[in-house]
Amino acid sequence: AMKNYFKKIVLTIITWQARVIIKKNKPTIIGITGNLGKTSTKDFIFSVLKDNLKGSDGHTLVISSKKSMNSEFGVPLTILEEESGWGNPFLWIKIIINGFAKIFEKPFFKYLVLEIGADAPGDIKSICEYIKPDIAVLTGFAEVPVHIEFFGGDRDLLVKEKKYLIDNIKPGGIFIYNLDDKDCVKIADEVKSDILNRNRDIVLKSYSVKSNTADIYTKNIDFILTKNENNIQDLKGVSANLLFKDKQEKKIEINGVIGEALVYSLMSSLLIAKELNIDLDKAILDIQNTRRTNGRMRILNGFYNSIIIDDTYNSSPKAVENGIDTIKKLDIEKKKIFVLGDMLELGDFTKSEHERIGKIVSNSCDILLTCGIRAKIIADSAMKNGMSGENICICGDSIETGKELLRILEDLKEKDYKNGKIEKEIGGNLIFVKGSQGARMEKIVKMILADHHNSNIDLVRQDK
């Protein structure tokens, strides 16, 4: 009880401090919410703004949420520019003292990029009491969203919670939404009717990979897939053609990562760049130079010339499906190996969603490894749907799965040797690794990572 009491006091104080700073500072607030791709959208927006909006002293005028600090604690901490004190009361006291000092300093930031999430009902509502965005970005919802179990399995309640941010956009503000997501479109339609009835005064902007009526539309997404001198495939990243409402067309190439999700994330950042009169070519360069988020469809090199798609940050049915769809379109000559772990926080949907993924997997890969008790359902379902049992391997934890994966790669290497290949020409298989945070799938990636990578830098959850 003491602990919760202390937590409440700390939250009250830092929230008050954040409110004072916002009031004093009146920054332009950009809020990002939704169920898919919040963190990468926030990272892109920040990278497009930070070097292009500077004060007279050359200092950036932009601050943004660190990692995915998006809760009622994360938002004030971002504004105070502090990391979490976790379970350490002394750290929290230090944060509070620094917070009071910040209130009296001359305000320095003019733009605030916030990722705003909801783990439970009421979360966004309480944040919106003092955060009224000038620009709100709604990224999209999944059929079965993560965290749904905290909303009593009620999807509409979760969508409604995210809509609080949109309801709190300042008059004259901008609402940017994903035109390919039916929940976003429904919310946009409600906003449009509010505008028609003169109840609201905001501007809507949309982005899409499907419809050229959007304010920014991605015409085609291609893989940058090359071959090295030994005829082994090398996956570099993705390229896309972007078309703006005013007929401007831009090409973008992003190395080190693949997937449509990424393109969705960057489109909203370019719309914001346009709104804030930032040169688009400069913004595109900034996006190309953004450090890729670890564990989010990152391309890494593995043993025996293998290509690893490291998607170990977290997992949800929609994200697994997106990953599989992406990899399906990849023209890989060698084997596609899927390593899938448990999907958590799905409540009553746990069994049905793992079964559904198993069905999708059954004709999408050559070899399947599952990690964990829930992921076993994926394996069973893949087998039911016609995948041969000898290409499926069911494992307990991530270390066991990593050992099995190494054994499989060794076997494939031996086959290559038997077929007369030399050391430089062996391998080249593709490995897709994904699971929820709790499944700790990054341990598997670490076990097969090529020497030139540093696991402390390139993988998720490596700190003590």
Coordinates of C-alpha atoms in Angstrom, one line a residue:
A1 CA 0.0 0.0 0.0
M2 CA 2.9 2.3 1.0
K3 CA 4.4 1.7 -2.5
N4 CA 1.2 2.6 -4.3
Y5 CA 0.7 5.7 -2.2
F6 CA 4.3 6.8 -3.0
K7 CA 3.6 6.1 -6.7
K8 CA 0.4 8.3 -6.6
I9 CA 2.2 11.2 -4.9
V10 CA 5.1 11.1 -7.4
L11 CA 2.6 10.9 -10.4
T12 CA 0.7 13.9 -9.0
I13 CA 3.8 16.0 -8.6
I14 CA 5.4 15.3 -11.9
T15 CA 2.1 15.7 -13.7
W16 CA 1.7 19.1 -12.1
Q17 CA 5.2 20.1 -13.0
A18 CA 4.6 19.0 -16.6
R19 CA 1.3 21.0 -16.7
V20 CA 3.1 24.1 -15.5
I21 CA 5.9 23.7 -18.1
I22 CA 3.3 23.2 -20.9
K23 CA 1.4 26.3 -19.8
K24 CA 4.5 28.4 -19.6
N25 CA 6.0 27.1 -22.8
K26 CA 3.0 26.7 -25.1
P27 CA 4.8 24.3 -27.4
T28 CA 3.3 22.9 -30.6
I29 CA 2.2 19.4 -29.5
I30 CA 2.2 16.4 -31.8
G31 CA 0.4 13.4 -30.3
I32 CA 0.6 9.9 -31.7
T33 CA -1.8 7.2 -30.8
G34 CA -3.3 4.0 -32.2
N35 CA -2.5 0.3 -31.8
L36 CA 0.0 -0.2 -34.5
G37 CA 3.3 1.5 -35.2
K38 CA 3.2 4.3 -32.7
T39 CA 6.8 4.1 -31.7
S40 CA 8.3 4.1 -35.2
T41 CA 5.9 6.8 -36.3
K42 CA 7.1 8.9 -33.3
D43 CA 10.8 8.2 -34.2
F44 CA 10.3 9.3 -37.8
I45 CA 8.4 12.5 -36.8
F46 CA 11.2 13.3 -34.3
S47 CA 14.0 12.7 -36.8
V48 CA 12.2 14.9 -39.5
L49 CA 11.8 17.8 -37.0
K50 CA 14.8 17.7 -34.8
D51 CA 17.5 19.0 -37.1
N52 CA 15.2 21.3 -39.1
L53 CA 13.7 23.2 -36.1
K54 CA 16.5 24.8 -34.2
G55 CA 16.9 27.9 -32.0
S56 CA 19.3 30.7 -32.6
D57 CA 21.9 28.9 -30.6
G58 CA 21.7 25.9 -32.9
H59 CA 19.9 23.8 -30.3
T60 CA 17.0 21.7 -31.4
L61 CA 13.6 23.0 -30.3
V62 CA 12.0 19.5 -30.3
I63 CA 11.7 16.9 -27.6
S64 CA 10.1 13.6 -27.9
S65 CA 9.1 10.5 -25.9
K66 CA 12.0 8.2 -25.2
K67 CA 11.7 4.5 -26.3
S68 CA 8.0 3.9 -25.9
M69 CA 7.3 5.9 -22.8
N70 CA 3.7 6.6 -23.5
S71 CA 1.8 6.1 -20.2
E72 CA 0.5 8.6 -17.6
F73 CA 4.0 8.4 -16.2
G74 CA 5.9 8.5 -19.5
V75 CA 4.3 11.7 -20.8
P76 CA 5.2 13.9 -17.8
L77 CA 8.7 12.3 -17.7
T78 CA 9.2 13.2 -21.4
I79 CA 8.2 16.8 -20.7
L80 CA 10.6 17.0 -17.8
E81 CA 13.2 15.2 -19.9
E82 CA 13.8 12.5 -17.3
E83 CA 14.1 8.8 -17.5
S84 CA 11.9 6.6 -15.2
G85 CA 13.1 6.1 -11.6
W86 CA 11.7 2.6 -11.7
G87 CA 11.5 1.2 -8.2
N88 CA 14.1 3.6 -6.7
P89 CA 12.6 6.3 -4.4
F90 CA 15.8 8.3 -4.3
L91 CA 15.8 8.5 -8.1
W92 CA 12.2 9.7 -8.0
I93 CA 13.1 12.4 -5.4
K94 CA 15.9 13.6 -7.7
I95 CA 13.5 13.7 -10.7
I96 CA 11.1 15.8 -8.7
I97 CA 13.8 18.3 -7.5
N98 CA 15.0 18.6 -11.2
G99 CA 11.4 19.1 -12.2
F100 CA 11.0 22.1 -9.9
A101 CA 14.3 23.5 -11.2
K102 CA 13.0 23.1 -14.8
I103 CA 9.8 25.1 -14.0
F104 CA 12.0 28.2 -13.2
E105 CA 14.4 27.8 -16.1
K106 CA 13.8 29.7 -19.3
P107 CA 11.7 27.4 -21.5
F108 CA 13.7 25.9 -24.4
F109 CA 11.6 23.6 -26.4
K110 CA 8.9 24.7 -28.8
Y111 CA 7.8 21.3 -30.2
L112 CA 6.7 18.3 -28.3
V113 CA 6.4 14.9 -30.0
L114 CA 4.4 12.5 -27.7
E115 CA 3.5 8.9 -28.1
I116 CA 0.3 8.4 -26.2
G117 CA -0.8 4.9 -25.3
A118 CA -3.6 3.3 -23.4
D119 CA -3.0 0.2 -21.3
A120 CA -6.3 0.6 -19.5
P121 CA -9.6 2.6 -19.8
G122 CA -9.1 6.3 -18.7
D123 CA -5.4 6.5 -19.5
I124 CA -5.7 8.8 -22.5
K125 CA -8.5 10.8 -21.0
S126 CA -6.3 11.7 -18.0
I127 CA -3.4 12.7 -20.2
C128 CA -5.7 14.8 -22.4
E129 CA -6.6 16.9 -19.4
Y130 CA -3.4 18.9 -20.0
I131 CA -2.2 17.7 -23.4
K132 CA -4.2 19.3 -26.2
P133 CA -2.5 18.4 -29.4
D134 CA -2.0 20.8 -32.3
I135 CA -1.4 17.8 -34.5
A136 CA -2.7 14.3 -33.8
V137 CA -1.7 11.2 -35.7
L138 CA -3.9 8.1 -35.6
T139 CA -1.9 5.1 -36.8
G140 CA -4.4 2.3 -37.0
F141 CA -6.0 -0.5 -35.1
A142 CA -5.8 -4.2 -35.4
E143 CA -8.7 -6.7 -35.6
V144 CA -7.6 -8.1 -32.2
P145 CA -5.5 -5.3 -30.6
V146 CA -2.8 -5.9 -28.0
H147 CA -3.8 -4.9 -24.4
I148 CA -7.4 -5.9 -25.3
E149 CA -7.5 -8.0 -22.1
F150 CA -7.2 -4.8 -20.0
F151 CA -10.3 -3.5 -21.7
G152 CA -12.4 -6.5 -20.8
G153 CA -12.0 -7.8 -24.3
D154 CA -14.1 -4.9 -25.6
R155 CA -12.6 -3.6 -28.8
D156 CA -15.0 -0.6 -29.2
L157 CA -13.9 0.6 -25.7
L158 CA -10.3 0.6 -26.8
V159 CA -11.0 2.5 -30.0
K160 CA -13.0 5.0 -28.1
E161 CA -10.1 5.5 -25.6
K162 CA -7.8 6.4 -28.5
K163 CA -10.4 8.8 -29.9
Y164 CA -10.0 11.0 -26.8
L165 CA -6.8 12.3 -28.3
I166 CA -8.6 13.3 -31.5
D167 CA -11.4 14.9 -29.5
N168 CA -8.9 17.1 -27.8
I169 CA -7.2 18.6 -30.9
K170 CA -6.9 22.3 -30.5
P171 CA -9.1 24.5 -32.7
G172 CA -7.3 25.1 -36.0
G173 CA -5.3 21.9 -35.5
I174 CA -4.6 19.0 -37.8
F175 CA -5.8 15.4 -37.7
I176 CA -3.6 12.9 -39.6
Y177 CA -5.0 9.4 -40.1
N178 CA -4.5 6.1 -41.9
L179 CA -6.9 5.9 -44.8
D180 CA -6.4 2.2 -45.1
D181 CA -7.7 1.4 -41.6
K182 CA -11.5 1.2 -41.2
D183 CA -11.5 2.4 -37.6
C184 CA -9.5 5.5 -38.5
V185 CA -11.8 6.2 -41.4
K186 CA -14.9 5.9 -39.1
I187 CA -13.3 8.3 -36.6
A188 CA -12.4 10.7 -39.5
D189 CA -16.0 10.6 -40.7
E190 CA -17.3 11.5 -37.3
V191 CA -14.8 14.4 -37.2
K192 CA -15.9 15.5 -40.7
S193 CA -19.5 15.7 -39.7
D194 CA -18.5 17.7 -36.6
I195 CA -16.8 20.2 -38.9
L196 CA -19.8 20.4 -41.2
N197 CA -22.0 21.1 -38.2
R198 CA -19.6 23.9 -37.3
N199 CA -18.8 22.2 -34.0
R200 CA -15.2 21.9 -34.8
D201 CA -12.5 23.7 -36.8
I202 CA -9.7 21.3 -37.7
V203 CA -8.0 20.1 -40.9
L204 CA -7.9 16.4 -41.9
K205 CA -5.0 14.8 -43.7
S206 CA -4.7 11.2 -44.7
Y207 CA -2.1 8.7 -45.8
S208 CA -2.4 5.4 -47.7
V209 CA -0.7 2.7 -49.6
K210 CA -4.0 1.7 -51.3
S211 CA -5.8 4.9 -52.4
N212 CA -4.4 7.7 -54.5
T213 CA -7.0 10.1 -53.0
A214 CA -5.0 10.4 -49.8
D215 CA -2.8 13.5 -49.1
I216 CA 0.2 11.2 -49.4
Y217 CA 0.0 7.9 -51.2
T218 CA 2.7 5.3 -51.6
K219 CA 2.5 4.0 -55.1
N220 CA 4.8 1.0 -54.9
I221 CA 6.9 -0.6 -52.2
D222 CA 9.8 -2.7 -53.5
F223 CA 12.5 -4.7 -51.9
I224 CA 16.2 -3.8 -52.5
L225 CA 17.4 -7.4 -53.0
T226 CA 20.8 -7.8 -54.5
K227 CA 23.3 -10.6 -55.0
N228 CA 26.9 -10.7 -53.9
E229 CA 29.9 -11.9 -56.0
N230 CA 29.3 -15.5 -54.8
N231 CA 25.7 -15.5 -56.0
I232 CA 24.3 -15.3 -52.5
Q233 CA 21.3 -13.0 -52.0
D234 CA 21.6 -9.9 -49.9
L235 CA 18.6 -8.0 -48.7
K236 CA 19.2 -4.3 -48.3
G237 CA 15.9 -2.8 -47.4
V238 CA 12.9 -1.2 -49.1
S239 CA 12.2 1.5 -51.6
A240 CA 9.0 3.4 -52.2
N241 CA 7.5 6.0 -54.5
L242 CA 5.5 8.7 -52.6
L243 CA 2.9 10.8 -54.3
F244 CA 1.5 14.0 -52.7
K245 CA -1.9 15.6 -53.3
D246 CA -0.2 18.5 -55.0
K247 CA 1.3 16.0 -57.6
Q248 CA 4.8 16.2 -56.1
E249 CA 6.5 12.8 -56.4
K250 CA 9.4 11.6 -54.2
K251 CA 11.4 8.4 -54.0
I252 CA 12.7 7.0 -50.8
E253 CA 15.1 4.1 -50.0
I254 CA 15.4 2.8 -46.5
N255 CA 18.1 0.3 -45.6
G256 CA 18.2 -2.2 -42.8
V257 CA 14.5 -2.8 -42.5
I258 CA 11.6 -4.1 -44.5
G259 CA 7.8 -4.0 -44.4
E260 CA 4.8 -1.9 -45.2
A261 CA 4.5 -0.8 -41.5
L262 CA 7.6 1.3 -42.0
V263 CA 6.1 3.1 -45.0
Y264 CA 2.9 3.9 -43.0
S265 CA 5.0 5.3 -40.2
L266 CA 7.0 7.6 -42.5
M267 CA 4.1 9.0 -44.5
S268 CA 2.6 10.8 -41.5
S269 CA 6.0 12.3 -40.7
L270 CA 6.3 13.8 -44.2
L271 CA 2.8 15.3 -44.0
I272 CA 3.9 17.0 -40.8
A273 CA 7.2 18.2 -42.4
K274 CA 5.0 19.8 -45.2
E275 CA 2.8 21.5 -42.6
L276 CA 5.8 23.0 -40.8
N277 CA 7.4 24.1 -44.1
I278 CA 10.3 21.8 -43.8
D279 CA 12.0 21.0 -47.1
L280 CA 10.8 17.5 -48.2
D281 CA 14.1 16.3 -49.7
K282 CA 15.8 17.2 -46.4
A283 CA 13.1 15.4 -44.5
I284 CA 13.5 12.3 -46.6
L285 CA 17.2 12.3 -46.0
D286 CA 16.6 12.6 -42.3
I287 CA 14.3 9.6 -42.5
Q288 CA 16.9 7.6 -44.4
N289 CA 19.4 8.4 -41.7
T290 CA 17.2 7.6 -38.7
R291 CA 18.5 4.8 -36.6
R292 CA 16.4 1.8 -37.2
T293 CA 14.4 0.7 -34.1
N294 CA 15.7 -2.6 -32.8
G295 CA 13.6 -5.7 -33.1
R296 CA 11.2 -4.1 -35.6
M297 CA 11.6 -5.9 -38.9
R298 CA 15.3 -5.2 -38.8
I299 CA 17.5 -6.9 -41.4
L300 CA 20.6 -8.5 -39.7
N301 CA 23.2 -11.0 -41.0
G302 CA 23.4 -14.4 -39.4
F303 CA 25.6 -17.5 -39.6
Y304 CA 26.2 -19.1 -43.0
N305 CA 25.2 -16.0 -45.0
S306 CA 21.7 -16.1 -43.6
I307 CA 19.4 -13.1 -43.6
I308 CA 17.7 -12.5 -40.3
I309 CA 14.5 -10.5 -40.1
D310 CA 14.6 -9.5 -36.4
D311 CA 11.0 -8.6 -35.3
T312 CA 11.5 -9.6 -31.7
Y313 CA 10.4 -6.4 -30.0
N314 CA 6.9 -7.5 -29.5
S315 CA 4.1 -9.4 -31.2
S316 CA 0.4 -9.3 -32.0
P317 CA -1.6 -11.2 -34.5
K318 CA -1.8 -8.3 -36.9
A319 CA 1.9 -7.7 -36.7
V320 CA 2.7 -11.4 -37.3
E321 CA 0.4 -11.3 -40.3
N322 CA 2.0 -8.2 -41.7
G323 CA 5.5 -9.8 -41.3
I324 CA 4.4 -13.0 -43.0
D325 CA 2.8 -11.1 -45.9
T326 CA 5.9 -9.1 -46.4
I327 CA 8.2 -12.1 -46.4
K328 CA 5.8 -14.0 -48.7
K329 CA 6.5 -11.3 -51.4
L330 CA 10.2 -11.7 -50.9
D331 CA 11.8 -13.6 -53.8
I332 CA 14.2 -15.7 -51.7
E333 CA 15.9 -18.6 -53.6
K334 CA 16.8 -20.5 -50.5
K335 CA 14.7 -21.6 -47.5
K336 CA 12.4 -19.4 -45.5
I337 CA 12.5 -20.3 -41.8
F338 CA 10.0 -18.9 -39.4
V339 CA 10.7 -18.8 -35.7
L340 CA 7.5 -17.8 -33.9
G341 CA 7.0 -17.3 -30.1
D342 CA 4.0 -16.8 -27.9
M343 CA 1.6 -13.9 -28.5
L344 CA 0.6 -12.5 -25.1
E345 CA -2.1 -10.2 -23.7
L346 CA -4.8 -11.6 -26.1
G347 CA -7.2 -12.8 -23.3
D348 CA -10.0 -15.0 -24.7
F349 CA -8.6 -14.7 -28.3
T350 CA -5.4 -16.6 -27.4
K351 CA -6.3 -20.0 -28.9
S352 CA -8.2 -18.8 -31.9
E353 CA -5.5 -16.2 -32.9
H354 CA -2.6 -18.7 -32.6
E355 CA -4.6 -21.2 -34.7
R356 CA -5.3 -18.6 -37.3
I357 CA -1.6 -17.7 -37.6
G358 CA -0.8 -21.4 -37.9
K359 CA -3.1 -21.6 -40.9
I360 CA -1.4 -18.6 -42.5
V361 CA 2.1 -20.0 -41.8
S362 CA 1.3 -23.4 -43.3
N363 CA 1.9 -22.2 -46.8
S364 CA 4.3 -19.3 -46.2
C365 CA 7.5 -20.9 -45.0
D366 CA 9.7 -24.0 -45.5
I367 CA 10.6 -24.6 -41.9
L368 CA 8.7 -23.6 -38.8
L369 CA 10.0 -23.4 -35.2
T370 CA 7.7 -22.5 -32.4
C371 CA 8.8 -21.2 -29.0
G372 CA 6.6 -21.5 -26.0
I373 CA 3.4 -23.2 -24.8
R374 CA 1.0 -20.9 -26.7
A375 CA 3.1 -20.9 -29.9
K376 CA 2.7 -24.7 -29.9
I377 CA -0.9 -24.1 -31.1
I378 CA 0.6 -22.4 -34.2
A379 CA 2.6 -25.6 -34.9
D380 CA -0.4 -27.8 -34.4
S381 CA -2.6 -25.6 -36.6
A382 CA 0.1 -25.5 -39.4
M383 CA 0.2 -29.3 -39.4
K384 CA -3.6 -29.5 -39.5
N385 CA -3.5 -27.2 -42.5
G386 CA -1.1 -29.4 -44.5
M387 CA 2.4 -28.5 -43.5
S388 CA 4.6 -31.5 -43.2
G389 CA 5.5 -32.5 -39.6
E390 CA 9.1 -33.0 -40.5
N391 CA 9.5 -29.3 -41.3
I392 CA 8.1 -28.3 -37.9
C393 CA 9.9 -28.1 -34.6
I394 CA 8.2 -27.4 -31.3
C395 CA 10.4 -26.0 -28.6
G396 CA 9.9 -24.8 -25.0
D397 CA 11.9 -21.7 -24.3
S398 CA 14.0 -19.3 -26.4
I399 CA 17.4 -21.0 -25.6
E400 CA 16.1 -24.4 -26.6
T401 CA 14.7 -22.9 -29.8
G402 CA 18.0 -21.2 -30.6
K403 CA 19.8 -24.6 -30.3
E404 CA 17.3 -26.3 -32.6
L405 CA 17.7 -23.4 -35.1
L406 CA 21.5 -23.8 -35.1
R407 CA 21.1 -27.5 -35.7
I408 CA 18.8 -26.8 -38.7
L409 CA 21.2 -24.3 -40.2
E410 CA 24.1 -26.8 -39.8
D411 CA 22.0 -29.4 -41.6
L412 CA 21.3 -27.0 -44.5
K413 CA 25.0 -26.1 -44.6
E414 CA 25.9 -29.8 -44.9
K415 CA 23.4 -30.3 -47.8
D416 CA 25.1 -27.3 -49.5
Y417 CA 28.5 -28.9 -49.1
K418 CA 27.2 -32.2 -50.5
N419 CA 25.9 -30.3 -53.5
G420 CA 29.5 -29.1 -54.2
K421 CA 29.2 -25.6 -52.8
I422 CA 32.3 -24.0 -51.2
E423 CA 32.4 -22.1 -47.9
K424 CA 31.5 -18.7 -49.6
E425 CA 28.5 -20.1 -51.5
I426 CA 26.8 -21.9 -48.7
G427 CA 23.6 -20.8 -46.8
G428 CA 21.7 -17.7 -47.7
N429 CA 18.5 -18.8 -46.0
L430 CA 16.1 -16.3 -44.6
I431 CA 15.1 -16.5 -40.9
F432 CA 12.1 -14.5 -39.5
V433 CA 12.0 -14.3 -35.7
K434 CA 9.0 -12.9 -33.9
G435 CA 7.3 -13.2 -30.5
S436 CA 5.9 -11.1 -27.6
Q437 CA 8.3 -9.3 -25.2
G438 CA 7.8 -12.0 -22.6
A439 CA 8.9 -14.8 -25.0
R440 CA 12.4 -13.2 -25.1
M441 CA 13.0 -14.1 -28.8
E442 CA 16.0 -11.8 -29.1
K443 CA 18.0 -14.5 -27.3
I444 CA 17.5 -16.7 -30.4
V445 CA 18.7 -14.0 -32.7
K446 CA 21.8 -13.5 -30.5
M447 CA 22.7 -17.2 -30.9
I448 CA 22.8 -17.0 -34.7
L449 CA 24.1 -13.4 -35.2
A450 CA 27.0 -12.8 -37.5
D451 CA 30.3 -11.7 -35.9
H452 CA 30.3 -8.2 -37.3
H453 CA 27.1 -7.3 -35.3
N454 CA 27.3 -6.2 -31.7
S455 CA 24.3 -7.7 -29.9
N456 CA 24.4 -5.0 -27.3
I457 CA 23.7 -2.4 -30.0
D458 CA 21.6 -4.3 -32.5
L459 CA 19.2 -6.3 -30.4
V460 CA 16.4 -5.3 -28.0
R461 CA 16.4 -5.8 -24.2
Q462 CA 20.2 -6.0 -23.8
D463 CA 20.5 -3.7 -20.8
K464 CA 20.8 -5.1 -17.2

